[in-house]
Backbone as numpy.savetxt, mean C-alpha at the origin, in Angstrom:
# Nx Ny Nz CAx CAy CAz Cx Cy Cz
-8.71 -1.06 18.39 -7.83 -1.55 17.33 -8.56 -1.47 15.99
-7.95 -1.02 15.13 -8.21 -1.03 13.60 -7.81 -2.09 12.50
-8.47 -1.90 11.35 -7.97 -2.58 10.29 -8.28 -2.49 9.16
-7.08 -2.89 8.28 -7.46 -2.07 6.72 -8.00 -3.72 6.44
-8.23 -3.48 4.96 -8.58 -4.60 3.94 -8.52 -3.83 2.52
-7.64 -4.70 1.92 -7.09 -4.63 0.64 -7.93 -5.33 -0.17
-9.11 -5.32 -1.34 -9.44 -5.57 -2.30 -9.08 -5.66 -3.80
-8.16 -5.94 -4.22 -7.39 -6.20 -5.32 -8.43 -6.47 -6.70
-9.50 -7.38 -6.58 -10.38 -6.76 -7.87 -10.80 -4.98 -8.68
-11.50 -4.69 -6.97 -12.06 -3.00 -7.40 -10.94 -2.24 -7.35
-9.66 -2.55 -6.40 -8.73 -1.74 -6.60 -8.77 -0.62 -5.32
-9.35 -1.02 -4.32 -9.52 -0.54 -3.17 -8.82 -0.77 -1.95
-9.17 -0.09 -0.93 -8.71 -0.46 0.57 -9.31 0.43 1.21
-9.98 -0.01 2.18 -10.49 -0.01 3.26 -10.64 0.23 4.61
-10.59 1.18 5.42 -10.11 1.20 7.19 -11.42 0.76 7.62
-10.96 -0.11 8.65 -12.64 -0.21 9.96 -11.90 -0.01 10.91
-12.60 0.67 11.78 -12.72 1.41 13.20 -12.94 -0.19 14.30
-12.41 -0.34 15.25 -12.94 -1.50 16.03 -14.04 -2.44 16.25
-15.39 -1.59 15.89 -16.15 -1.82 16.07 -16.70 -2.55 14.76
-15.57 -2.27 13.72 -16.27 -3.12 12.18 -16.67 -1.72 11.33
-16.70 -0.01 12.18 -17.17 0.71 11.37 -16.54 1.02 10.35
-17.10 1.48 9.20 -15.92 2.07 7.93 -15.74 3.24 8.19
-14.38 3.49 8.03 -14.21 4.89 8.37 -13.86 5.66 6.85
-13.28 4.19 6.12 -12.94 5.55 4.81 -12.18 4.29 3.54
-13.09 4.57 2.46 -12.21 4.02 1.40 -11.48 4.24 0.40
-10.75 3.82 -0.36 -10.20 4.66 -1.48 -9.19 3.59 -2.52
-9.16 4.11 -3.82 -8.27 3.53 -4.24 -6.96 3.47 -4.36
-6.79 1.72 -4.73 -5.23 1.25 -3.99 -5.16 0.15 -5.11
-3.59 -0.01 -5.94 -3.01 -0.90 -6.08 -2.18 -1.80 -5.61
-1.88 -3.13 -6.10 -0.81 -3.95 -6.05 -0.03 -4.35 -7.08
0.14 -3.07 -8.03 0.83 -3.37 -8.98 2.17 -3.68 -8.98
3.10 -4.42 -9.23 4.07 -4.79 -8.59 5.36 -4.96 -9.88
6.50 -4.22 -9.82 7.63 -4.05 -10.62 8.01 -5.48 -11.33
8.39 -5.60 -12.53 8.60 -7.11 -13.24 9.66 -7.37 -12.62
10.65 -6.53 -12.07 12.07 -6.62 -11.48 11.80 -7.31 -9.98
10.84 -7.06 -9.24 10.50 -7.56 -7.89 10.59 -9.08 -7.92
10.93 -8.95 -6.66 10.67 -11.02 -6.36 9.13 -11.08 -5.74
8.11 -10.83 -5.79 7.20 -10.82 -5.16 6.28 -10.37 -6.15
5.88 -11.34 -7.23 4.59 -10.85 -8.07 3.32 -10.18 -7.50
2.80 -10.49 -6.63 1.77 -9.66 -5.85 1.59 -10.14 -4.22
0.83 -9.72 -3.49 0.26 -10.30 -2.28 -0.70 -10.79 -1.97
-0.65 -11.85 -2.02 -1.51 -13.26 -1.80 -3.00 -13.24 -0.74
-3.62 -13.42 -1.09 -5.01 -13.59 -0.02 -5.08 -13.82 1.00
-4.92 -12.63 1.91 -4.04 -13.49 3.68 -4.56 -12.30 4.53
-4.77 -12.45 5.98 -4.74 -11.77 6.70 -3.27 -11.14 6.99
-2.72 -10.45 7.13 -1.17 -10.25 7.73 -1.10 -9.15 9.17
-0.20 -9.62 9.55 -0.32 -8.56 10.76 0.54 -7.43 10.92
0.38 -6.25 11.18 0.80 -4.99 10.88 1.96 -5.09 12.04
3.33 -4.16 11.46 4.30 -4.48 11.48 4.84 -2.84 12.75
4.46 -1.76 11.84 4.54 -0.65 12.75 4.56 0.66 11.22
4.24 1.93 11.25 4.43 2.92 11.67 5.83 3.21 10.93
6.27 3.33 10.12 7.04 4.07 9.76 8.06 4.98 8.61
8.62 5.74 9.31 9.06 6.55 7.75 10.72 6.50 7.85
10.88 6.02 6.54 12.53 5.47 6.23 13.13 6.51 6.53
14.80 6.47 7.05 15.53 7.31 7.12 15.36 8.43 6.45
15.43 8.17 5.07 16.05 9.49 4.07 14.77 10.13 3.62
13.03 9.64 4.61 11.44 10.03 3.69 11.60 11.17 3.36
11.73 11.67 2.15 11.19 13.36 1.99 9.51 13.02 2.20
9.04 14.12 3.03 7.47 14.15 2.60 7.33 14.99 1.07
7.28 13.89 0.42 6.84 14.60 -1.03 5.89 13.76 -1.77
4.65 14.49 -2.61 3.77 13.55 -3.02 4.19 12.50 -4.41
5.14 13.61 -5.08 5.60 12.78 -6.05 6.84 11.66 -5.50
7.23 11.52 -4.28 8.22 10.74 -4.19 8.00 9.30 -4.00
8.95 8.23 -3.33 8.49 6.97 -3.34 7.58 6.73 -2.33
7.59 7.13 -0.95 6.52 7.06 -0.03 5.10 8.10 0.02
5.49 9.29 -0.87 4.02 9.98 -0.78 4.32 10.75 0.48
3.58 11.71 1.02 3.74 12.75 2.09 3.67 11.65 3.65
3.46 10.51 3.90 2.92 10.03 5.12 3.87 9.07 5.00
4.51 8.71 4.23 5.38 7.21 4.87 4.83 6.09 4.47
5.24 4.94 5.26 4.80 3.52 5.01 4.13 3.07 6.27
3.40 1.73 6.32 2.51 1.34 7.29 3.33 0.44 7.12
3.83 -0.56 7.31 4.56 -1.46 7.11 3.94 -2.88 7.45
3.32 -4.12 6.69 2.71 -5.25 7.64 3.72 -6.37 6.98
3.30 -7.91 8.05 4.49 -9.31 7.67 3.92 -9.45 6.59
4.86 -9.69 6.14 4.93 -11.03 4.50 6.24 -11.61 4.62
5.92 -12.79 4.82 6.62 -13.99 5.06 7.96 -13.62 4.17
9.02 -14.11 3.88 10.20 -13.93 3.13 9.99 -12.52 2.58
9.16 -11.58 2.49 9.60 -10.28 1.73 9.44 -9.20 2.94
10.99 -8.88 3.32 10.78 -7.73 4.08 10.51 -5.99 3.84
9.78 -5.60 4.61 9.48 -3.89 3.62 8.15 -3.93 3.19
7.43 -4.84 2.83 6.34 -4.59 2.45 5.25 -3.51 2.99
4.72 -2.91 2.80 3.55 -1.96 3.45 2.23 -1.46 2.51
1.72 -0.29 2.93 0.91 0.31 2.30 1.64 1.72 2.22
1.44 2.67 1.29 2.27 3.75 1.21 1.48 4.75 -0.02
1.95 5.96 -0.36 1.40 6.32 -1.06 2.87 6.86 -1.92
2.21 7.80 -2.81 3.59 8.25 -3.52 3.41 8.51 -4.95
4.84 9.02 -5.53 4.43 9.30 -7.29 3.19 9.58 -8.09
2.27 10.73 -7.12 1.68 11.61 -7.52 1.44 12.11 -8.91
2.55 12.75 -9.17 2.63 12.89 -10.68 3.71 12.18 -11.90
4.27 11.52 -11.59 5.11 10.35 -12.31 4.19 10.61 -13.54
5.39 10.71 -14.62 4.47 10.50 -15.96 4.39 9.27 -16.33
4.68 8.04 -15.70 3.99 6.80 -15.92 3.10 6.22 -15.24
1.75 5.65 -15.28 1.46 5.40 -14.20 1.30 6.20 -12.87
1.19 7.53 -12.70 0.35 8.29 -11.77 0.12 7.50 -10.92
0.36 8.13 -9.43 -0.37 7.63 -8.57 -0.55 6.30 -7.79
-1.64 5.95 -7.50 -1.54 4.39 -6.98 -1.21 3.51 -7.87
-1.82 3.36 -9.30 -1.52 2.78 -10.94 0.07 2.35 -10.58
0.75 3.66 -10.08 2.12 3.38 -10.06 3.30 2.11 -9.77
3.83 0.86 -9.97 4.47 0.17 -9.38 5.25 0.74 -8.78
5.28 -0.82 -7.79 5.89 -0.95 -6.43 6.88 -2.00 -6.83
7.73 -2.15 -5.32 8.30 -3.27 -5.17 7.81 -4.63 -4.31
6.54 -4.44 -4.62 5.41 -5.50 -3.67 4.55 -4.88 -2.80
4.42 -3.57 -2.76 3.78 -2.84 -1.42 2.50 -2.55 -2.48
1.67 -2.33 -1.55 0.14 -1.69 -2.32 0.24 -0.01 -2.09
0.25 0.52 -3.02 -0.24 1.70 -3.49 -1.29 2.80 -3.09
-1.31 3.73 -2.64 -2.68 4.48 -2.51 -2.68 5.62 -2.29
-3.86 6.51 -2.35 -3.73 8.20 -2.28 -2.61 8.93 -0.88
-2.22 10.12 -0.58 -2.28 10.77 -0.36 -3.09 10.84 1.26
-4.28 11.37 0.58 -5.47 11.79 1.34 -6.00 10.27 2.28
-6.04 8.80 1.12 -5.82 7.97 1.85 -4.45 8.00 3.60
-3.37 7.73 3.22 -2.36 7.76 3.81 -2.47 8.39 5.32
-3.26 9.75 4.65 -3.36 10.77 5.86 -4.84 10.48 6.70
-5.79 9.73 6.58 -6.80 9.71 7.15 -6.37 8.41 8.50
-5.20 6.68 7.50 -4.86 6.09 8.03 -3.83 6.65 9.13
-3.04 7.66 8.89 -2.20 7.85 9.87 -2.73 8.40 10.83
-3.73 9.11 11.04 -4.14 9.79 12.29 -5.06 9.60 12.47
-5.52 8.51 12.09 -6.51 7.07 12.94 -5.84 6.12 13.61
-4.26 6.30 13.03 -3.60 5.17 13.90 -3.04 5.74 15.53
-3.03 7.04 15.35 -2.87 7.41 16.48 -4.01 7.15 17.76
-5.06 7.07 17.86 -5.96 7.06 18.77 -6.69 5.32 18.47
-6.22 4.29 17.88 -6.81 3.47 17.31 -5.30 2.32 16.31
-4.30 1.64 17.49 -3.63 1.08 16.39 -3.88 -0.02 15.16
-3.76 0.02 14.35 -3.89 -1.24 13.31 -2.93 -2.14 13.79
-4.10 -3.05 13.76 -3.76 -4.71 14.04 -3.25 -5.73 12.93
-4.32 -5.47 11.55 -3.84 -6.50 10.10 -4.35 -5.80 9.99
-4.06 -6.08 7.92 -4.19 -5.95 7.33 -4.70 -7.18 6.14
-6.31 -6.85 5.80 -6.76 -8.53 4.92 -6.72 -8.17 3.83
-6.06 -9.07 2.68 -6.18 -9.06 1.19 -6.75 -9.83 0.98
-7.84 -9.64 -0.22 -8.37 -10.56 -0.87 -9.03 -10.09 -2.20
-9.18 -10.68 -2.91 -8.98 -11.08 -4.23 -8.39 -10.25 -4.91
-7.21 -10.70 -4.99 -5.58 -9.95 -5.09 -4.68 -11.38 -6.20
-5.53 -12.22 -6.81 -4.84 -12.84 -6.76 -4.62 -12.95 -8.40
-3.87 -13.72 -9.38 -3.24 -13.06 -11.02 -4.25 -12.83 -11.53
-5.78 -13.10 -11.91 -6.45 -12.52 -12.75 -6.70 -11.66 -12.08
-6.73 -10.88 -11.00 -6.93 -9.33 -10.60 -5.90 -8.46 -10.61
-4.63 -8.82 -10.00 -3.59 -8.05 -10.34 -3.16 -7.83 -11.28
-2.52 -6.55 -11.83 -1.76 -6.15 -13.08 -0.24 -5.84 -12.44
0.79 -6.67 -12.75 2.02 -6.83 -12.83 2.73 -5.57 -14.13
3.10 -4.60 -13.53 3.51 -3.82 -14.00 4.86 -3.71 -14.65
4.88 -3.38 -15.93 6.08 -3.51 -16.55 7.56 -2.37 -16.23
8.74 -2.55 -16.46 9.22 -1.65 -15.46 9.79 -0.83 -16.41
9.66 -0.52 -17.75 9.60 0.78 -18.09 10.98 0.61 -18.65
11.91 0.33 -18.56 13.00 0.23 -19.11 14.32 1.63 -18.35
14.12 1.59 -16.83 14.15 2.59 -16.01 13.85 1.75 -14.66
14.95 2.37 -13.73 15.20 1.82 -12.55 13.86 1.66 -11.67
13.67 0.51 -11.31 12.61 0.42 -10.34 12.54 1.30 -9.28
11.71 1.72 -8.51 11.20 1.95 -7.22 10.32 1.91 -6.92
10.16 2.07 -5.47 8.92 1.23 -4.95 8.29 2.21 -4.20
């Protein structure tokens, strides 16, 4: 069994391998839409939810999930939450930078190392920590429809 960890100061996340090994880090936001009910995600262990890609996923890097989909873990009253990648080239905010609708943000190349580690190795949680308002940047929504 695996597990990420979300660092919200450096702006990172994290996979360990069962054993505690690191397998791979990279950067990740929690920048989160002014329109969202969910200013950020709170300092918590959470437990991973499953694996998956919404009905309509295009694999596209500029789109809302990024080429791999969502990981999906609990958060209490907000359903959907995950890790995901996406909006690649968005001329606002690029990339992970990019707001969400509460989900954390991250590469690509991230996405794809987690997904086919989850195959031989499922994720169990997911830990955030120090994620909390003086680390997060609450992203403004541009004056233009949210997505996440």
């Amino acid at each position: 069994m695996s597990a990420l960890v979300f660092n919200g100061s450096p702006h990172q996340i994290h996979l360990y391998d069962n054993d505690t090994t690191l397998i791979g880090s990279w950067e990740a936001y929690n920048n989160v839409d002014s329109t969202a009910t969910l200013t950020h995600i709170r300092n918590h262990t959470y437990m991973m939810q499953d694996r998956t890609s919404p009905k309509h996923h295009v694999q596209d890097a500029n789109g809302m999930y990024g080429l791999h989909g969502i990981v999906r873990f609990f958060v209490p009253g907000h359903h959907g939450i995950g890790v995901h990648s996406g909006r690649r080239h968005y001329r606002t905010n690029p990339g992970p930078k990019h707001w969400t609708m509460g989900c954390i943000r991250t590469t690509d190349e991230a996405m794809a190392v987690i997904v086919e580690h989850m195959r031989n190795s499922p994720l169990t949680a997911i830990r955030v920590e120090h994620n909390c308002g003086t680390h997060t940047h609450r992203a403004p929504r541009r004056n233009r429809t949210a997505h996440a």
